[in-house]
PDB file of C-alpha atoms in Angstrom:
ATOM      1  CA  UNK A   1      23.285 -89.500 -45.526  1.00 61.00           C
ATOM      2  CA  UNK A   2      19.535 -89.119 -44.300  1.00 65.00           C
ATOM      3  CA  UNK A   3      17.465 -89.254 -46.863  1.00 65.00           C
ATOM      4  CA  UNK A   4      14.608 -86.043 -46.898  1.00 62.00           C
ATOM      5  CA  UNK A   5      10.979 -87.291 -46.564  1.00 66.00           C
ATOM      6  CA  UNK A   6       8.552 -85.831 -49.710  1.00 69.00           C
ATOM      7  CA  UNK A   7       6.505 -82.767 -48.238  1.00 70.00           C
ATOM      8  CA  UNK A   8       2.820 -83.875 -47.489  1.00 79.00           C
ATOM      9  CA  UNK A   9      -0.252 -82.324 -46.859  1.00 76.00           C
ATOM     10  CA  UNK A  10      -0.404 -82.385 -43.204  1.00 78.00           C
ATOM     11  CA  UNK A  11       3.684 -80.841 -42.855  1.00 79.00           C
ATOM     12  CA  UNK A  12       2.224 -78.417 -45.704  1.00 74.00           C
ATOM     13  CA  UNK A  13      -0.056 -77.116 -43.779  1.00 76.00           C
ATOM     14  CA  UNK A  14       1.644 -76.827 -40.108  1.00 82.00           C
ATOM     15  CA  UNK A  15       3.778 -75.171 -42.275  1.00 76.00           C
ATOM     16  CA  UNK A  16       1.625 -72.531 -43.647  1.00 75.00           C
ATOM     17  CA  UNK A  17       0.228 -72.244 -39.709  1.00 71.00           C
ATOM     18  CA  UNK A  18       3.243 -71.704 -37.737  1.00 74.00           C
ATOM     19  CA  UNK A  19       3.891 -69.035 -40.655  1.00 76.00           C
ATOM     20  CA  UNK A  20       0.668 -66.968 -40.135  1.00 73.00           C
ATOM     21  CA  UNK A  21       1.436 -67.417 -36.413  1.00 71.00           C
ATOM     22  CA  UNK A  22       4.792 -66.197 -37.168  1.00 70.00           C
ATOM     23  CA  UNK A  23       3.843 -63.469 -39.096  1.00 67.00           C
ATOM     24  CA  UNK A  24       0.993 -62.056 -36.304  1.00 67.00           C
ATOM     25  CA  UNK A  25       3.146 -62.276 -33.875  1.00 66.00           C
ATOM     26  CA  UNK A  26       5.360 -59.422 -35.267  1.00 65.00           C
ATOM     27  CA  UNK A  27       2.806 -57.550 -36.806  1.00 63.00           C
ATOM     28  CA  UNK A  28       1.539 -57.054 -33.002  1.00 61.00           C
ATOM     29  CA  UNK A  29       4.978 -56.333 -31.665  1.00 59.00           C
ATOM     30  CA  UNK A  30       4.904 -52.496 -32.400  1.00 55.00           C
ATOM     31  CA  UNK A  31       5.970 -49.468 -30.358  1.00 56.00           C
ATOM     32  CA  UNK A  32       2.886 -47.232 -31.879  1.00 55.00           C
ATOM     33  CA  UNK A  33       0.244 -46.453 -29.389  1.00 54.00           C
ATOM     34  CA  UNK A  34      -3.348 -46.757 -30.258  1.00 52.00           C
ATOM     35  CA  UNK A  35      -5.357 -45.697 -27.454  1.00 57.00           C
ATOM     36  CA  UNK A  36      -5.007 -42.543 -26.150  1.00 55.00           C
ATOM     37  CA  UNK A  37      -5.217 -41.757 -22.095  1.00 60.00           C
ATOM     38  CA  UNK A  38      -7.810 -38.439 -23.046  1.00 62.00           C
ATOM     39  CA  UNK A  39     -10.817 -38.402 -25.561  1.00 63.00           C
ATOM     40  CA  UNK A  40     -10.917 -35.459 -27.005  1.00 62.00           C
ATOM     41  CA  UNK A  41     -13.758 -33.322 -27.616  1.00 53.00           C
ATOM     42  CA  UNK A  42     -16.000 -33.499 -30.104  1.00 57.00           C
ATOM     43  CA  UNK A  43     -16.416 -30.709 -32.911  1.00 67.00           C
ATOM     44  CA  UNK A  44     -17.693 -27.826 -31.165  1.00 83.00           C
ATOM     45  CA  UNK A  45     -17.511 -29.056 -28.138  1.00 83.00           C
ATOM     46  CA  UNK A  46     -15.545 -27.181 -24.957  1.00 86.00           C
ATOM     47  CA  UNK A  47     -13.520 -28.594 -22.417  1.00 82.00           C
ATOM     48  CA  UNK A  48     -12.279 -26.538 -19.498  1.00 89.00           C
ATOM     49  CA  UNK A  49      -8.931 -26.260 -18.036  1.00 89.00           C
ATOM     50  CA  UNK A  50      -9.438 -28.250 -14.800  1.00 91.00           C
ATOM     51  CA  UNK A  51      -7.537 -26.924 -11.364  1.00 93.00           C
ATOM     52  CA  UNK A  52      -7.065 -29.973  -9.912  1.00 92.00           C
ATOM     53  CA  UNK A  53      -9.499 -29.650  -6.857  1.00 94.00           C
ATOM     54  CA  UNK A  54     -12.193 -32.149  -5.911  1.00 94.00           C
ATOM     55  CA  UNK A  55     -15.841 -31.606  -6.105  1.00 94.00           C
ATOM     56  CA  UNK A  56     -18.234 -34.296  -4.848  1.00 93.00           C
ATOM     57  CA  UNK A  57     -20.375 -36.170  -7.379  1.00 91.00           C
ATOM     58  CA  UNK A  58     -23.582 -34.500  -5.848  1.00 91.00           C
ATOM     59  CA  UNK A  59     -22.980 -31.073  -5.232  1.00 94.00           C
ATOM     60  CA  UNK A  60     -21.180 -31.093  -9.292  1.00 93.00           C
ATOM     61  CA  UNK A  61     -24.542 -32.479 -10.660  1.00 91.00           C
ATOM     62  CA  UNK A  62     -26.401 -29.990  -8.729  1.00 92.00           C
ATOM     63  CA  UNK A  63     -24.435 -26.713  -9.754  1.00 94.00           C
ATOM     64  CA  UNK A  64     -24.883 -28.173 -13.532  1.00 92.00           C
ATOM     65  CA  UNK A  65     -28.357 -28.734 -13.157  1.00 90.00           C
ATOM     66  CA  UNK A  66     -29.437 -25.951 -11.504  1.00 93.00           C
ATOM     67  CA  UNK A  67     -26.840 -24.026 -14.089  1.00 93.00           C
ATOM     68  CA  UNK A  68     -28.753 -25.271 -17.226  1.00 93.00           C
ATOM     69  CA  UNK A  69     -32.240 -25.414 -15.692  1.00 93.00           C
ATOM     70  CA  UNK A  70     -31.700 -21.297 -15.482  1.00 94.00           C
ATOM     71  CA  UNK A  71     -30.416 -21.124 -18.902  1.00 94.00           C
ATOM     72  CA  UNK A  72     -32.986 -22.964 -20.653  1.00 94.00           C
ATOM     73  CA  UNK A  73     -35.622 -21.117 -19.027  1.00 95.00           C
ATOM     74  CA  UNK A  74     -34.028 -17.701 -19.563  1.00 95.00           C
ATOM     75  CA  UNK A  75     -34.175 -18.919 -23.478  1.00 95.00           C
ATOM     76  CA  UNK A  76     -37.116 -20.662 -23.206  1.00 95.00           C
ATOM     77  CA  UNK A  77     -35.968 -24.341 -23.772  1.00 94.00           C
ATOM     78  CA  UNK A  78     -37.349 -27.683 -23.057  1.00 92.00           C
ATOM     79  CA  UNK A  79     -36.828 -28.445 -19.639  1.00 89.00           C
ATOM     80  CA  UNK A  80     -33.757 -30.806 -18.482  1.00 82.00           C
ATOM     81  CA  UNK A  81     -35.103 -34.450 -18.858  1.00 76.00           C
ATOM     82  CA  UNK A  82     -32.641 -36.218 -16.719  1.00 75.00           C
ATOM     83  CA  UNK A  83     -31.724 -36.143 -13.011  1.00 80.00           C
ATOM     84  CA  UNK A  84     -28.809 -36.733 -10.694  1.00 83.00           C
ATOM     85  CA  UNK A  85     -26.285 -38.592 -10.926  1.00 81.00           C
ATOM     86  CA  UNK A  86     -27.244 -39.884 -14.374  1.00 79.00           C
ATOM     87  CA  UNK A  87     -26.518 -36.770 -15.788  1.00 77.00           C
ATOM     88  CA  UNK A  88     -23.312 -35.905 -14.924  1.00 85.00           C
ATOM     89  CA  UNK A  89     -21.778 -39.944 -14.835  1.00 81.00           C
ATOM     90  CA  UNK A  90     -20.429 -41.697 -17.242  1.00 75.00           C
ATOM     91  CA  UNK A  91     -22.204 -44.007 -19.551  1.00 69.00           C
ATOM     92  CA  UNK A  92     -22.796 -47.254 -17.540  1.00 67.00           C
ATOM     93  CA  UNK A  93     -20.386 -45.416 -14.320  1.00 71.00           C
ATOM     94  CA  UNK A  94     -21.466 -46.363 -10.929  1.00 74.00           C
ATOM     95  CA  UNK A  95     -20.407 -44.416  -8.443  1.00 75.00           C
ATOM     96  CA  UNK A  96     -17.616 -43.590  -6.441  1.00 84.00           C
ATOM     97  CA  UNK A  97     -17.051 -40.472  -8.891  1.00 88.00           C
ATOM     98  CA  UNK A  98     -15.767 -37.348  -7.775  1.00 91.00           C
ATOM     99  CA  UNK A  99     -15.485 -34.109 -10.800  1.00 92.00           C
ATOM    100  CA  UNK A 100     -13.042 -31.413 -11.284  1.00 94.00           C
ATOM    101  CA  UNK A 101     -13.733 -27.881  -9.767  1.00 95.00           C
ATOM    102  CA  UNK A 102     -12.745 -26.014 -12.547  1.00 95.00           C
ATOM    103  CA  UNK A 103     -14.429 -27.737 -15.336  1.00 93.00           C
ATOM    104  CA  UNK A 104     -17.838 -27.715 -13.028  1.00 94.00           C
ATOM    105  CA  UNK A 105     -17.344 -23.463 -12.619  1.00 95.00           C
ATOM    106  CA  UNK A 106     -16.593 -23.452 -16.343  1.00 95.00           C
ATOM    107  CA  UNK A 107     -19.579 -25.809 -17.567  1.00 93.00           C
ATOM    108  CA  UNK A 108     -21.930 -23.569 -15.278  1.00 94.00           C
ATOM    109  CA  UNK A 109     -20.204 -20.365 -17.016  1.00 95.00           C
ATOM    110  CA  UNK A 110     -20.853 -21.806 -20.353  1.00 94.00           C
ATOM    111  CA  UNK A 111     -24.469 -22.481 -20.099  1.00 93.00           C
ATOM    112  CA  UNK A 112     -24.607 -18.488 -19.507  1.00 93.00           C
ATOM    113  CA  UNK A 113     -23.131 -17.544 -23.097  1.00 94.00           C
ATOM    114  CA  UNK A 114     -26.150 -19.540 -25.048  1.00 94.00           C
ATOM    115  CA  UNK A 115     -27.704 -17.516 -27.207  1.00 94.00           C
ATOM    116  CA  UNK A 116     -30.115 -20.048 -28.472  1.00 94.00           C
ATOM    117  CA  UNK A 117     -31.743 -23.613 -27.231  1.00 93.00           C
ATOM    118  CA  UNK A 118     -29.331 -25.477 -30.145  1.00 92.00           C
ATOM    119  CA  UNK A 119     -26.731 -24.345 -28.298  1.00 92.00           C
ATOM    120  CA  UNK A 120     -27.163 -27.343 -25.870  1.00 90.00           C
ATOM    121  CA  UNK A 121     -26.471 -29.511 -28.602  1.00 87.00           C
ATOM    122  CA  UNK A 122     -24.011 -27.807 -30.525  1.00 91.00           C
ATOM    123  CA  UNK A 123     -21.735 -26.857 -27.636  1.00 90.00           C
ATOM    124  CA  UNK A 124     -21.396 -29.115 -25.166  1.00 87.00           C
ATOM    125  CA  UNK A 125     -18.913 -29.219 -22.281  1.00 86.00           C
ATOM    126  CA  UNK A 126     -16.776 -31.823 -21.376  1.00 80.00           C
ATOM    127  CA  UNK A 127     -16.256 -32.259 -17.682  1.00 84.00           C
ATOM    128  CA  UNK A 128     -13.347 -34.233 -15.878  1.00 84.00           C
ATOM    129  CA  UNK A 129     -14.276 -37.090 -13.590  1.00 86.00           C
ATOM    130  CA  UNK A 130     -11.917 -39.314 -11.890  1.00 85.00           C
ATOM    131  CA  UNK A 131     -12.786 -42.329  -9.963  1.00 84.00           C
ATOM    132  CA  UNK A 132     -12.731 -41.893  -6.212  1.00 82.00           C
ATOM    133  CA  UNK A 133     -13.195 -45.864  -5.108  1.00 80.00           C
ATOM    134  CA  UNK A 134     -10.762 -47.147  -3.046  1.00 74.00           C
ATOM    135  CA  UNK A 135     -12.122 -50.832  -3.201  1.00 62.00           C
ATOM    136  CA  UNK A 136     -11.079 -51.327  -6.962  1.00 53.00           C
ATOM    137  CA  UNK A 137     -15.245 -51.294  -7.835  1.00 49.00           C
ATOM    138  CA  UNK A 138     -14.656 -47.925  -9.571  1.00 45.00           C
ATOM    139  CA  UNK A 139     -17.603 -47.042 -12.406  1.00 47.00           C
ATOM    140  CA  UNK A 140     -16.584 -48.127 -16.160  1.00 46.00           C
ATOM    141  CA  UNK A 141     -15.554 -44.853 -18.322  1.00 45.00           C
ATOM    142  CA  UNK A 142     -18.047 -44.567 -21.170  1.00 43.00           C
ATOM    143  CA  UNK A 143     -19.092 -42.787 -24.659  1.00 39.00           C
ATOM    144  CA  UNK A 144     -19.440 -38.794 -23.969  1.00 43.00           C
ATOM    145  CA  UNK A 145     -22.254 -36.591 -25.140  1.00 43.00           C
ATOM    146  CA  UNK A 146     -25.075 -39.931 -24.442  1.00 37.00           C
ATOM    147  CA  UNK A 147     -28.431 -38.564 -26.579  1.00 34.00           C
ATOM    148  CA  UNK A 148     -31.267 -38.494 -24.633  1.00 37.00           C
ATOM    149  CA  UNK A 149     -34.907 -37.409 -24.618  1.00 36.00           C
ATOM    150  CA  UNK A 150     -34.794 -33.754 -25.493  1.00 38.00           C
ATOM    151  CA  UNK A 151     -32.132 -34.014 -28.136  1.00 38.00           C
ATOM    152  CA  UNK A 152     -28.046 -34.789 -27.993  1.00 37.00           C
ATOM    153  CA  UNK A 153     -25.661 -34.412 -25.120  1.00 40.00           C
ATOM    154  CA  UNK A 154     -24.752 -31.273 -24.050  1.00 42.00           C
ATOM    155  CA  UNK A 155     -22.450 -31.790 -20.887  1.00 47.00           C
ATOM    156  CA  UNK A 156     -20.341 -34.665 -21.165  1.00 44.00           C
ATOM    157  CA  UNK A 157     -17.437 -35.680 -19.083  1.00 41.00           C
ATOM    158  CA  UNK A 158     -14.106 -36.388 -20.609  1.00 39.00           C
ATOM    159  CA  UNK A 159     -10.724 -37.184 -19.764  1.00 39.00           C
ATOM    160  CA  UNK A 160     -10.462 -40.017 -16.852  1.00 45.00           C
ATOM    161  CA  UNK A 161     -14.203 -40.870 -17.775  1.00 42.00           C
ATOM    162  CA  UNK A 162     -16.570 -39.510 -20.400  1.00 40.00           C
ATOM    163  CA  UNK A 163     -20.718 -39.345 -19.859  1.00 44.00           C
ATOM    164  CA  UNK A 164     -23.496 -37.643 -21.215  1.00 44.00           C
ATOM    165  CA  UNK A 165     -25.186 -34.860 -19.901  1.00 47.00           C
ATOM    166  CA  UNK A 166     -27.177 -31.801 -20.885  1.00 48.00           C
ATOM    167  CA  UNK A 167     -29.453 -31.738 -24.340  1.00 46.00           C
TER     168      UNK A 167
END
């Protein structure tokens, strides 16, 4: 009969290891999802319906500029701080961005309804972006509503990728 050998520190403590390895190992094997494929909008923010049609990176930033440029002056607000494309892509995005239709007419609609500058910052609307690169160097989604000079976000794109914009 083989005799058992007395338990020593170093077998102790593979021991312990492969049992905390053990153990992480099915802690990580779970069918819940984390991460969800939209971020939704924050607390008072909108986010249009989007109709599925394509609107170039340039001529989106435009309409929303030129959108909230009238607004703010019809209210008399700070000007817009930022320019095109920074304020319309995402948070550290570079190019190769193309933005919803829909959400772009309903941003531009939006700005309309303000009643007061804080508006800006308490409503802001959540475009949809999607990556248009065909080369795999598509712009990195990032955080939506990005503060800036001239207060908080107030057009931020959500969905595919998120940016600040507006404020």
């Amino acid at each position: 009969m083989r005799r058992l050998e007395p338990l020593t520190y170093p077998r102790v403590l593979r021991a312990l290891c492969l049992g905390a390895l053990a153990f992480a190992a099915a802690l990580s094997c779970s069918s819940a999802k984390d991460t969800e494929s939209e971020v939704p909008a924050r607390a008072g923010a909108v986010q249009p319906e989007t109709n599925g049609k394509p609107v170039a990176e340039a001529e989106a930033c435009s309409q929303l500029t030129e959108a909230e440029a009238k607004a703010r002056s019809d209210l008399k607000c700070d000007r817009v701080k930022r320019g095109c494309p920074d304020y319309i892509r995402p948070a550290a995005g570079e190019g190769c961005f193309e933005y919803d239709q829909g959400s772009v007419r309903a941003c531009v609609e939006l700005f309309d309804t303000f009643t007061s500058c804080e508006d800006f910052d308490a409503r802001p609307c959540l475009l949809t972006a999607v990556s248009s690169c065909t080369d795999g160097a598509g712009g990195a989604s990032g955080a939506g509503g990005a503060s800036a000079e001239g207060g908080a976000g107030g057009l931020a794109l959500a969905s595919v990728s998120n940016a600040g914009a507006g404020g």
